[in-house]
CSV table of C-alpha atoms and ligand atoms in Angstrom, one decimal:
chain,number,residue,atom,x,y,z
O,182,MET,CA,-85.1,29.9,32.2
O,183,THR,CA,-82.8,28.6,34.8
O,184,ALA,CA,-80.8,25.4,34.1
O,185,PRO,CA,-81.3,22.6,36.5
O,186,LEU,CA,-78.3,21.6,38.6
O,187,ARG,CA,-76.6,18.7,37.4
O,188,SER,CA,-78.6,15.6,37.8
O,189,THR,CA,-77.8,12.0,37.0
O,190,ASP,CA,-81.4,11.5,35.7
O,191,PRO,CA,-81.5,11.6,32.0
O,192,ILE,CA,-84.0,14.0,30.4
O,193,THR,CA,-86.6,12.3,28.1
O,194,VAL,CA,-88.3,14.1,25.3
O,195,ASN,CA,-91.0,12.4,23.3
O,196,VAL,CA,-91.5,12.8,19.5
O,197,ALA,CA,-95.4,12.4,19.3
O,198,LEU,CA,-95.9,10.7,15.9
O,199,GLY,CA,-98.6,8.2,16.8
O,200,ASP,CA,-97.4,4.6,16.3
O,201,ARG,CA,-94.1,5.9,15.2
O,202,ALA,CA,-93.5,7.9,18.4
O,203,TYR,CA,-90.1,7.7,19.9
O,204,ASP,CA,-88.0,9.0,22.8
O,205,ILE,CA,-84.9,11.1,22.8
O,206,VAL,CA,-83.0,10.5,25.9
O,207,ILE,CA,-80.5,13.2,26.9
O,208,GLY,CA,-77.8,12.9,29.5
O,209,ARG,CA,-74.1,12.5,30.4
O,210,GLY,CA,-72.7,9.0,30.3
O,211,LEU,CA,-75.8,7.6,28.7
O,212,LEU,CA,-73.9,5.5,26.2
O,213,ALA,CA,-73.4,2.9,28.9
O,214,SER,CA,-77.1,2.2,29.0
O,215,LEU,CA,-77.4,1.8,25.1
O,216,GLY,CA,-77.6,-2.1,25.3
O,217,THR,CA,-80.2,-2.1,28.1
O,218,ARG,CA,-82.4,0.4,26.4
O,219,ILE,CA,-82.4,-1.5,23.1
O,220,ALA,CA,-82.9,-4.8,24.7
O,221,ALA,CA,-86.0,-3.3,26.6
O,222,LEU,CA,-87.3,-1.9,23.3
O,223,ARG,CA,-86.6,-4.8,21.0
O,224,PRO,CA,-85.9,-7.9,23.2
O,225,GLY,CA,-83.6,-10.4,21.4
O,226,ALA,CA,-82.8,-8.1,18.5
O,227,ALA,CA,-79.3,-8.1,17.0
O,228,ALA,CA,-77.8,-4.9,15.8
O,229,LEU,CA,-75.3,-3.5,13.4
O,230,ILE,CA,-73.2,-0.4,14.4
O,231,VAL,CA,-72.5,2.1,11.6
O,232,SER,CA,-69.8,4.7,12.4
O,233,ASP,CA,-67.0,6.8,11.1
O,234,GLU,CA,-63.3,6.4,11.8
O,235,ASN,CA,-63.1,9.4,14.1
O,236,VAL,CA,-66.1,8.4,16.3
O,237,ALA,CA,-65.0,4.8,16.2
O,238,ARG,CA,-61.4,5.6,17.3
O,239,HIS,CA,-62.8,7.4,20.4
O,240,HIS,CA,-66.0,5.6,21.3
O,241,LEU,CA,-66.6,2.3,19.5
O,242,ALA,CA,-65.2,0.2,22.1
O,243,SER,CA,-67.6,1.6,24.7
O,244,ALA,CA,-70.6,1.3,22.6
O,245,GLN,CA,-69.7,-2.4,21.9
O,246,ALA,CA,-69.2,-3.0,25.6
O,247,ALA,CA,-72.5,-1.4,26.4
O,248,LEU,CA,-74.2,-3.7,24.0
O,249,ARG,CA,-72.3,-6.7,25.0
O,250,ASN,CA,-73.4,-6.2,28.7
O,251,ALA,CA,-76.9,-6.4,27.7
O,252,ASN,CA,-76.4,-9.4,25.6
O,253,VAL,CA,-77.1,-7.5,22.3
O,254,ARG,CA,-75.2,-9.0,19.5
O,255,ALA,CA,-73.7,-6.3,17.4
O,256,GLY,CA,-71.5,-6.1,14.4
O,257,GLU,CA,-70.0,-2.9,13.0
O,258,ILE,CA,-69.3,-1.0,9.7
O,259,VAL,CA,-66.8,1.9,9.9
O,260,PHE,CA,-66.1,4.2,6.9
O,261,ALA,CA,-63.9,7.2,6.4
O,262,ALA,CA,-65.2,10.4,8.1
O,263,GLY,CA,-66.4,13.6,6.1
O,264,GLU,CA,-69.2,14.7,4.0
O,265,GLN,CA,-67.9,13.0,0.9
O,266,ALA,CA,-69.0,9.8,2.6
O,267,LYS,CA,-72.8,10.6,1.8
O,268,SER,CA,-72.1,8.9,-1.6
O,269,TRP,CA,-73.8,6.1,-3.5
O,270,ARG,CA,-70.6,4.2,-3.0
O,271,THR,CA,-70.7,4.3,0.8
O,272,PHE,CA,-74.4,3.9,0.9
O,273,GLU,CA,-74.1,0.7,-1.1
O,274,THR,CA,-71.2,-0.6,1.2
O,275,ILE,CA,-73.6,0.0,4.1
O,276,CYS,CA,-76.6,-1.6,2.6
O,277,GLU,CA,-74.5,-4.7,1.6
O,278,GLY,CA,-73.1,-4.8,5.1
O,279,ILE,CA,-76.4,-4.8,6.7
O,280,LEU,CA,-77.2,-7.9,4.6
O,281,ALA,CA,-73.9,-9.6,5.0
O,282,ALA,CA,-74.5,-9.2,8.8
O,283,ARG,CA,-77.8,-11.0,8.4
O,284,ILE,CA,-79.7,-8.1,10.0
O,285,GLU,CA,-83.3,-9.1,9.7
O,286,ARG,CA,-86.7,-7.2,9.9
O,287,SER,CA,-86.7,-7.8,13.7
O,288,ASP,CA,-83.1,-6.4,14.2
O,289,LEU,CA,-81.9,-2.9,14.0
O,290,VAL,CA,-79.2,-0.6,12.8
O,291,ILE,CA,-77.4,1.8,15.2
O,292,ALA,CA,-76.3,5.2,13.6
O,293,PHE,CA,-73.3,6.0,15.9
O,294,GLY,CA,-71.8,9.3,14.8
O,295,GLY,CA,-72.6,12.9,13.5
O,296,GLY,CA,-75.1,14.0,10.9
O,297,VAL,CA,-73.1,12.3,8.1
O,298,VAL,CA,-73.4,8.9,9.7
O,299,GLY,CA,-77.0,9.3,10.8
O,300,ASP,CA,-78.1,10.4,7.3
O,301,LEU,CA,-76.2,7.5,5.8
O,302,ALA,CA,-77.2,4.8,8.1
O,303,GLY,CA,-80.8,6.0,8.5
O,304,PHE,CA,-81.2,6.0,4.7
O,305,ALA,CA,-79.8,2.6,4.5
O,306,ALA,CA,-82.1,1.3,7.2
O,307,ALA,CA,-84.9,2.9,5.3
O,308,VAL,CA,-84.4,0.9,2.3
O,309,SER,CA,-82.6,-2.4,3.3
O,310,ARG,CA,-85.0,-5.3,3.5
O,311,ARG,CA,-87.6,-2.6,2.7
O,312,GLY,CA,-87.2,-0.9,5.9
O,313,LEU,CA,-85.4,-1.7,9.3
O,314,ASP,CA,-85.7,0.1,12.5
O,315,TYR,CA,-82.7,2.0,13.6
O,316,VAL,CA,-81.6,3.8,16.7
O,317,GLN,CA,-79.7,7.2,16.6
O,318,VAL,CA,-76.8,7.7,18.9
O,319,PRO,CA,-75.7,11.3,17.8
O,320,THR,CA,-72.0,12.2,18.8
O,321,THR,CA,-71.9,15.8,17.5
O,322,LEU,CA,-73.6,18.8,19.0
O,323,LEU,CA,-75.4,19.4,15.6
O,324,ALA,CA,-76.5,15.8,15.5
O,325,GLN,CA,-77.8,15.9,19.1
O,326,VAL,CA,-79.9,19.0,18.5
O,327,ASP,CA,-80.9,18.6,14.8
O,328,SER,CA,-79.9,15.8,12.5
O,329,SER,CA,-80.8,12.7,14.7
O,330,VAL,CA,-84.2,14.0,15.4
O,331,GLY,CA,-87.1,14.1,12.8
O,332,GLY,CA,-86.4,11.3,10.4
O,333,LYS,CA,-84.8,13.0,7.4
O,334,THR,CA,-82.2,10.8,6.0
O,335,ALA,CA,-80.1,11.3,2.7
O,336,ILE,CA,-77.0,11.1,0.6
O,337,ASN,CA,-75.8,13.6,-1.9
O,338,SER,CA,-76.1,13.4,-5.7
O,339,ARG,CA,-73.9,15.1,-8.3
O,340,HIS,CA,-76.8,17.4,-8.7
O,341,GLY,CA,-76.6,18.6,-5.0
O,342,LYS,CA,-76.8,17.9,-1.2
O,343,ASN,CA,-79.3,15.5,0.2
O,344,LEU,CA,-81.2,14.9,-2.9
O,345,VAL,CA,-81.6,11.3,-2.6
O,346,GLY,CA,-83.2,10.1,0.6
O,347,ALA,CA,-86.2,9.1,2.7
O,348,PHE,CA,-88.3,10.1,5.5
O,349,HIS,CA,-87.5,7.4,8.2
O,350,GLN,CA,-88.0,8.0,11.7
O,351,PRO,CA,-85.6,6.2,14.4
O,352,ILE,CA,-87.3,4.1,17.2
O,353,LEU,CA,-85.0,5.8,19.8
O,354,VAL,CA,-82.4,8.5,20.1
O,355,VAL,CA,-79.6,8.3,22.7
O,356,ALA,CA,-77.7,11.6,23.3
O,357,ASP,CA,-74.9,11.1,25.5
O,358,THR,CA,-73.5,14.7,26.1
O,359,ALA,CA,-70.0,13.3,27.3
O,360,LEU,CA,-69.4,12.1,23.9
O,361,LEU,CA,-69.0,15.6,22.7
O,362,ASP,CA,-66.0,16.1,25.1
O,363,THR,CA,-64.0,14.6,22.2
O,364,LEU,CA,-65.4,16.8,19.4
O,365,PRO,CA,-62.9,19.2,18.0
O,366,ALA,CA,-63.7,22.8,19.2
O,367,ARG,CA,-64.6,24.1,15.9
O,368,GLU,CA,-67.2,21.4,15.2
O,369,PHE,CA,-68.8,22.1,18.8
O,370,ARG,CA,-68.8,25.8,17.9
O,371,ALA,CA,-70.4,25.1,14.5
O,372,GLY,CA,-73.1,22.8,16.1
O,373,TYR,CA,-73.8,25.6,18.7
O,374,ALA,CA,-75.2,27.8,15.7
O,375,GLU,CA,-78.1,25.4,15.4
O,376,LEU,CA,-78.8,25.7,19.0
O,377,VAL,CA,-78.8,29.6,18.6
O,378,LYS,CA,-81.2,28.9,15.7
O,379,TYR,CA,-84.0,27.5,18.0
O,380,GLY,CA,-83.8,30.5,20.3
O,381,LEU,CA,-84.0,33.0,17.3
O,382,LEU,CA,-86.8,31.1,15.5
O,383,GLY,CA,-89.2,30.6,18.2
O,384,ASP,CA,-87.8,31.3,21.9
O,385,ALA,CA,-86.6,34.6,23.0
O,386,ALA,CA,-86.1,33.4,26.6
O,387,PHE,CA,-83.9,30.6,25.4
O,388,PHE,CA,-81.8,33.0,23.4
O,389,ALA,CA,-81.4,35.2,26.4
O,390,TRP,CA,-80.4,32.2,28.4
O,391,LEU,CA,-77.8,31.3,25.9
O,392,GLU,CA,-76.2,34.7,26.0
O,393,VAL,CA,-75.7,34.1,29.7
O,394,ASN,CA,-75.0,30.3,29.9
O,395,TRP,CA,-73.0,29.4,26.7
O,396,ARG,CA,-69.5,29.2,28.4
O,397,ASP,CA,-70.9,26.5,30.7
O,398,LEU,CA,-72.5,24.7,27.8
O,399,PHE,CA,-69.1,24.8,25.9
O,400,ALA,CA,-67.3,23.6,29.0
O,401,GLY,CA,-69.5,20.6,29.6
O,402,GLY,CA,-71.4,21.9,32.5
O,403,PRO,CA,-75.3,21.2,33.1
O,404,ALA,CA,-76.3,23.9,30.8
O,405,ARG,CA,-75.3,21.5,28.0
O,406,GLU,CA,-78.0,18.9,28.7
O,407,HIS,CA,-80.5,21.5,29.4
O,408,ALA,CA,-80.0,23.4,26.2
O,409,ILE,CA,-79.9,20.2,24.2
O,410,ALA,CA,-83.2,19.2,25.8
O,411,VAL,CA,-84.7,22.6,25.1
O,412,CYS,CA,-83.8,22.3,21.3
O,413,CYS,CA,-84.9,18.7,21.1
O,414,ARG,CA,-88.3,19.7,22.6
O,415,ALA,CA,-88.7,22.5,20.0
O,416,LYS,CA,-87.6,20.3,17.1
O,417,ALA,CA,-89.9,17.4,18.4
O,418,ALA,CA,-93.0,19.8,18.5
O,419,ILE,CA,-92.3,21.1,15.0
O,420,VAL,CA,-91.8,17.6,13.6
O,421,ALA,CA,-95.0,16.3,15.3
O,422,ARG,CA,-96.9,19.1,13.7
O,423,ASP,CA,-95.3,18.9,10.3
O,424,GLU,CA,-93.3,15.7,9.7
O,425,ARG,CA,-92.8,16.2,6.0
O,426,GLU,CA,-92.1,19.9,5.7
O,427,ILE,CA,-95.4,21.0,4.2
O,428,GLY,CA,-95.7,23.9,6.6
O,429,ASP,CA,-93.8,25.2,9.5
O,430,ARG,CA,-91.0,22.8,9.7
O,431,ALA,CA,-89.5,25.1,7.1
O,432,LEU,CA,-88.9,27.5,10.1
O,433,LEU,CA,-85.9,25.2,10.9
O,434,ASN,CA,-84.4,26.6,7.6
O,435,LEU,CA,-83.7,29.9,9.4
O,436,GLY,CA,-80.3,31.1,8.1
O,437,HIS,CA,-80.1,28.2,5.6
O,438,THR,CA,-81.0,29.9,2.4
O,439,PHE,CA,-77.9,32.2,2.5
O,440,GLY,CA,-76.0,29.6,4.4
O,441,HIS,CA,-76.3,26.9,1.8
O,442,ALA,CA,-75.2,29.3,-0.9
O,443,PHE,CA,-72.0,30.1,1.1
O,444,GLU,CA,-71.3,26.4,1.7
O,445,ALA,CA,-71.8,25.6,-1.9
O,446,ALA,CA,-69.4,28.6,-2.7
O,447,CYS,CA,-66.7,26.9,-0.5
O,448,ASP,CA,-67.4,23.6,-2.2
O,449,PHE,CA,-68.6,22.3,1.1
O,450,SER,CA,-65.1,22.1,2.3
O,451,GLU,CA,-63.4,22.6,5.6
O,452,ARG,CA,-63.2,26.4,4.7
O,453,LEU,CA,-66.7,26.8,6.1
O,454,LEU,CA,-68.4,24.2,8.2
O,455,HIS,CA,-72.3,24.0,7.9
O,456,GLY,CA,-72.9,25.5,11.3
O,457,GLU,CA,-70.6,28.3,10.5
O,458,ALA,CA,-72.5,29.1,7.3
O,459,ILE,CA,-75.7,29.1,9.3
O,460,ALA,CA,-74.4,31.4,11.7
O,461,LEU,CA,-73.5,33.7,8.9
O,462,GLY,CA,-76.8,33.1,7.2
O,463,MET,CA,-78.8,33.8,10.5
O,464,ALA,CA,-76.9,37.1,11.1
O,465,LEU,CA,-77.8,38.0,7.4
O,466,ALA,CA,-81.4,37.0,7.8
O,467,PHE,CA,-81.8,39.2,10.8
O,468,GLU,CA,-79.9,42.2,9.1
O,469,PHE,CA,-82.2,41.8,6.1
O,470,SER,CA,-85.3,41.6,8.2
O,471,ALA,CA,-84.3,44.8,10.0
O,472,ARG,CA,-83.8,46.5,6.5
O,473,ARG,CA,-87.2,45.6,5.7
O,474,GLY,CA,-88.5,47.4,8.8
O,475,LEU,CA,-89.5,44.1,10.5
O,476,LEU,CA,-87.4,44.7,13.5
O,477,PRO,CA,-85.0,47.3,15.0
O,478,MET,CA,-81.4,47.1,13.9
O,479,THR,CA,-80.3,46.9,17.5
O,480,GLU,CA,-82.2,43.5,17.7
O,481,ALA,CA,-80.2,42.2,14.6
O,482,ASP,CA,-76.9,43.7,16.3
O,483,ARG,CA,-77.7,41.7,19.5
O,484,VAL,CA,-77.9,38.3,17.4
O,485,ILE,CA,-74.6,39.2,15.7
O,486,ARG,CA,-73.0,40.2,18.9
O,487,HIS,CA,-73.8,36.7,20.5
O,488,LEU,CA,-72.7,34.7,17.4
O,489,ALA,CA,-69.3,36.7,17.2
O,490,ALA,CA,-68.9,36.2,21.0
O,491,VAL,CA,-68.6,32.5,20.7
O,492,GLY,CA,-66.4,32.8,17.6
O,493,LEU,CA,-68.9,32.2,14.9
O,494,PRO,CA,-68.6,34.2,11.5
O,495,THR,CA,-71.2,36.9,11.0
O,496,HIS,CA,-69.7,38.7,8.1
O,497,LEU,CA,-68.9,37.6,4.5
O,498,LYS,CA,-65.3,38.8,5.0
O,499,ASP,CA,-65.0,36.0,7.9
O,500,ILE,CA,-65.0,33.3,5.1
O,501,ALA,CA,-61.5,32.1,4.7
O,502,GLY,CA,-60.4,32.6,1.2
O,503,GLY,CA,-63.3,34.8,0.4
O,504,VAL,CA,-66.7,34.2,-1.7
O,505,PRO,CA,-67.3,34.5,-5.3
O,506,GLY,CA,-68.9,37.7,-6.7
O,507,ILE,CA,-72.6,38.6,-6.5
O,508,ASP,CA,-73.7,36.9,-9.8
O,509,ALA,CA,-72.3,33.5,-8.8
O,510,LEU,CA,-73.8,33.8,-5.3
O,511,MET,CA,-77.2,34.6,-6.7
O,512,ASP,CA,-76.9,31.6,-9.1
O,513,LEU,CA,-76.1,29.5,-6.0
O,514,ILE,CA,-79.3,30.9,-4.1
O,515,ALA,CA,-81.4,30.3,-7.2
O,516,GLN,CA,-80.3,26.7,-7.3
O,517,ASP,CA,-81.6,26.2,-3.9
O,518,LYS,CA,-84.7,24.0,-3.8
O,519,LYS,CA,-86.7,26.8,-1.9
O,520,VAL,CA,-87.0,28.9,-4.9
O,521,LYS,CA,-90.3,29.3,-7.0
O,522,ARG,CA,-90.9,31.3,-10.1
O,523,GLY,CA,-88.2,33.9,-9.6
O,524,LYS,CA,-89.4,34.4,-6.0
O,525,LEU,CA,-87.3,33.2,-3.0
O,526,THR,CA,-88.7,31.6,0.2
O,527,PHE,CA,-86.9,33.2,3.1
O,528,ILE,CA,-87.3,32.7,6.9
O,529,LEU,CA,-87.3,36.3,8.1
O,530,ALA,CA,-88.0,37.4,11.7
O,531,ARG,CA,-90.0,40.1,13.4
O,532,GLY,CA,-87.8,39.8,16.4
O,533,ILE,CA,-85.7,37.3,18.4
O,534,GLY,CA,-87.8,34.3,18.7
O,535,ALA,CA,-90.2,35.5,16.1
O,536,ALA,CA,-89.2,33.9,12.8
O,537,PHE,CA,-91.8,33.3,9.9
O,538,ILE,CA,-91.9,32.0,6.5
O,539,ALA,CA,-91.8,34.7,3.8
O,540,PRO,CA,-92.5,33.0,0.5
O,541,GLU,CA,-92.4,35.9,-1.9
O,542,ILE,CA,-89.2,37.6,-1.6
O,543,ASP,CA,-87.9,39.5,-4.6
O,544,ALA,CA,-84.6,38.1,-6.0
O,545,ALA,CA,-83.6,41.6,-6.8
O,546,GLU,CA,-84.0,42.9,-3.3
O,547,VAL,CA,-81.9,40.0,-1.9
O,548,GLU,CA,-79.3,40.7,-4.7
O,549,SER,CA,-78.9,44.4,-3.7
O,550,PHE,CA,-78.6,43.4,-0.1
O,551,LEU,CA,-75.9,40.9,-0.7
O,552,ALA,CA,-74.0,43.2,-3.1
O,553,GLU,CA,-73.9,45.7,-0.4
O,554,LYS,CA,-72.6,43.2,1.9
O,555,LEU,CA,-69.9,42.0,-0.3
O,556,GLY,CA,-68.8,45.6,-0.7
O,557,GLN,CA,-68.3,45.9,3.3
S,738,NAD,N1,-81.2,14.7,8.7
S,738,NAD,C1,-81.2,15.9,9.1
S,738,NAD,O1,-82.2,16.5,9.6
S,738,NAD,C2,-80.0,16.9,9.1
S,738,NAD,C3,-80.1,18.0,9.8
S,738,NAD,C4,-78.9,18.9,9.7
S,738,NAD,C5,-77.8,18.3,9.1
S,738,NAD,N2,-77.8,17.2,8.5
S,738,NAD,C6,-76.5,16.7,7.9
S,738,NAD,O2,-75.7,16.5,8.9
S,738,NAD,C7,-74.2,16.4,8.3
S,738,NAD,C8,-73.4,17.4,9.3
S,738,NAD,O3,-73.4,16.7,10.6
S,738,NAD,P1,-72.1,17.0,11.5
S,738,NAD,O4,-71.9,18.4,11.7
S,738,NAD,O5,-72.5,16.2,12.7
S,738,NAD,O6,-70.9,16.5,10.7
S,738,NAD,P2,-70.1,15.2,10.8
S,738,NAD,O7,-71.0,13.9,10.9
S,738,NAD,O8,-69.3,15.1,9.4
S,738,NAD,O9,-69.2,15.2,12.0
S,738,NAD,C9,-68.2,16.2,12.0
S,738,NAD,C10,-66.8,15.6,12.3
S,738,NAD,O10,-66.8,15.3,13.6
S,738,NAD,C11,-66.2,14.0,13.8
S,738,NAD,N3,-66.9,13.4,15.1
S,738,NAD,C12,-68.2,13.1,15.2
S,738,NAD,N4,-68.4,12.8,16.6
S,738,NAD,C13,-67.2,13.0,17.2
S,738,NAD,C14,-66.8,12.8,18.5
S,738,NAD,N5,-67.6,12.6,19.5
S,738,NAD,N6,-65.6,13.0,18.9
S,738,NAD,C15,-64.6,13.4,17.8
S,738,NAD,N7,-64.9,13.6,16.7
S,738,NAD,C16,-66.3,13.4,16.2
S,738,NAD,C17,-66.7,13.4,12.6
S,738,NAD,O11,-65.8,12.1,12.3
S,738,NAD,C18,-66.4,14.5,11.5
S,738,NAD,O12,-65.0,14.5,11.3
S,738,NAD,C19,-74.5,17.1,6.9
S,738,NAD,O13,-74.3,16.1,5.9
S,738,NAD,C20,-76.0,17.6,7.0
S,738,NAD,O14,-76.5,17.6,5.7
S,738,NAD,C21,-78.8,16.4,8.4
S,739,ZN,ZN1,-78.4,23.1,9.4
């Protein structure tokens, strides 16, 4: 799997969902073409840009200029950054903002930011005026390979994360890889865990390629666009097969059952970013798979070695401030929506690139594995 030399041509990946199919375009500097792309897709449409303060500070002026140059009239709503924005309150502000800006059924919403902005703006578009079109312009690595593709939108409830939302596909995703140059290094690294996930779950050659090329990807070389395109192709194929996660879309949850429990244990705070939790969760999922004899321990060690090489956490002791005891951790795992009648659904692996859905894992087995890990 060789990365192409830098080319000025964007890479296009189609998400094949019949009359709701859409393109993901990936390339450096693509933001400048946002207006012409929107004008071509929806001639005469007005737009409302939804963004957070960090993204707006760095990039909103460029986005507005790109729209202006193509005569796309666009208002903006900017809110404070962070996961706590995925609230009823911010959601209401965005919905009311959409109406105040007189965005009609023939107009559209532009989600300009990371996963938080994408989830909020996408959900607001799903319900405002009973459904508006929206365009995703993801600005984090996580959003470019994961949250902007596939149409899951949500806000958080006091009962848990992402519990109120809708499936609502965007009409276009524009992933400008240059926007990632301003992303804090820790956020970039956390997003990288989701790229590794695609290799681990179904593409051993991509994982091997990442082991060799990750430095170029981090540095903003041509490996970046190539890797993002590989991930988007993988996600697009899964979403086209299983839009509503009835079947193998659940493979995308590799590392997430463990990971969500650690995130919750840290109160979804800066102590542990989502991608960091997923790195740790994937390391444990591979180790757990090896314990069950599904793959050699050397294979799990290879996964752990790569995650650690880029600076992602792979051991429970890597979590700043520590984690609660085994009972609290098991409670958090049990609260996860993937639990049915005392049995846990896990994504396990028969090797790198060979993940599968294991629906009947005994909670007791997970408990003794985690208890041992806590002791190390
Ligand atoms: N819908 C889905 O399928 C899906 C999938 C995965 C995750 N998610 C959701 O995504 C969210 C996490 O997304 P995220 O990791 O992108 O977090 P985020 O949106 O909070 O962004 C991380 C931080 O980076 C800042 N930022 C974003 N782009 C920047 C840029 N270009 N330059 C400088 N700073 C920038 C943001 O302001 C924020 O402080 C979670 O809420 C998660 O539930 C959704
Ligand atoms: Zn994730």
